[in-house]
């Protein structure tokens, strides 16, 4: 595997899940695979889970790991070609990428949506430069439009906790004071469409996700209706994807105070099939979800985060096997 971006990059999903469960049983069985191989993890944005779980995954495989926080200690990077660099940016991505690539065998990059241009974000201008100019396999650690390591861990978690062959999975938008990317809901939708689940998305009007990811998944604007009989509730805030409202891309459409009835609480959970609550974290309590729901025994947020180590181990293993 040279690029890990979309669900298709893993090939057969059943095979990938079986591999994940085998690795979970014995996560150190491929210690020799990564010997003298170096993973470079590059963060343009903050991270707790991705940073730690991906390092752990690389160590499980016997790799060496270098972590770079681009905005703390490195030179400020220009990403646009053709600009006269007379501002605060001392180095260009076009030099930085091949230099960084020369010290490693595999590159992971986190670079969130910038919300400056929908076209640039949805064309993945940053990650595509890493793919083009590094000459190394590149895996996405949350890009402008996708977060595949998260969606893979989410699917592993659903497989572990499902009580029926084809569970009902509801992804719900929830309020948040700041504009957040669409990467997590995009990937979750893409992976749920590829998995054998009954998938429903619910959000207020204006927050329609890009058909590229959401496909023809069922959209239900009435949150309570969407929750009926759900086996899994996956909460996430996202800003306007600019599909039905192109001029509002990346914006919070209306003051969150007007949407506090979308906060996942016992009221909505009561109409589910004793659903498991899921969220990728970090989560703002009593904004996205109440204390009661996130602390309930049915909440999966901690095992879900723990499975990030497993998804990253499978992905790095696949990449190492192709070196
Ligand atoms: C990020 C997001 O919503 O994409 C990262 C989630 C894994 N969340 C925040 O910035 C709070
Ligand atoms: N879920 C997730 O990717 O968390 P971090 O932003 O802390 O890495």
Coordinates of N, CA and C in Angstrom, one line a residue, residues 58 68 71 140 157 239 254 257 285 289 294:
X58 N 3.8 2.0 15.3 CA 5.1 1.9 14.7 C 6.0 1.1 15.6
X68 N 7.3 15.3 14.1 CA 7.6 16.7 13.9 C 6.3 17.5 14.0
X71 N 4.5 23.5 13.4 CA 4.4 24.8 13.9 C 5.1 25.1 15.3
X140 N -2.7 9.2 5.6 CA -3.4 10.4 6.1 C -3.7 10.3 7.6
X157 N -14.4 -1.2 16.1 CA -15.2 -1.1 17.4 C -16.6 -1.5 17.1
X239 N -18.7 21.7 10.3 CA -19.1 23.0 9.7 C -19.8 22.8 8.4
X254 N -25.4 28.8 12.2 CA -26.3 29.6 13.1 C -25.7 29.4 14.5
X257 N -26.3 28.1 20.2 CA -27.4 28.1 21.3 C -28.7 27.7 20.7
X285 N -18.0 18.2 26.4 CA -19.1 17.6 27.2 C -20.2 18.7 27.3
X289 N -22.4 16.0 23.7 CA -23.0 14.9 24.4 C -23.1 15.3 25.9
X294 N -22.1 10.1 27.9 CA -20.7 9.7 27.6 C -20.2 8.8 28.8

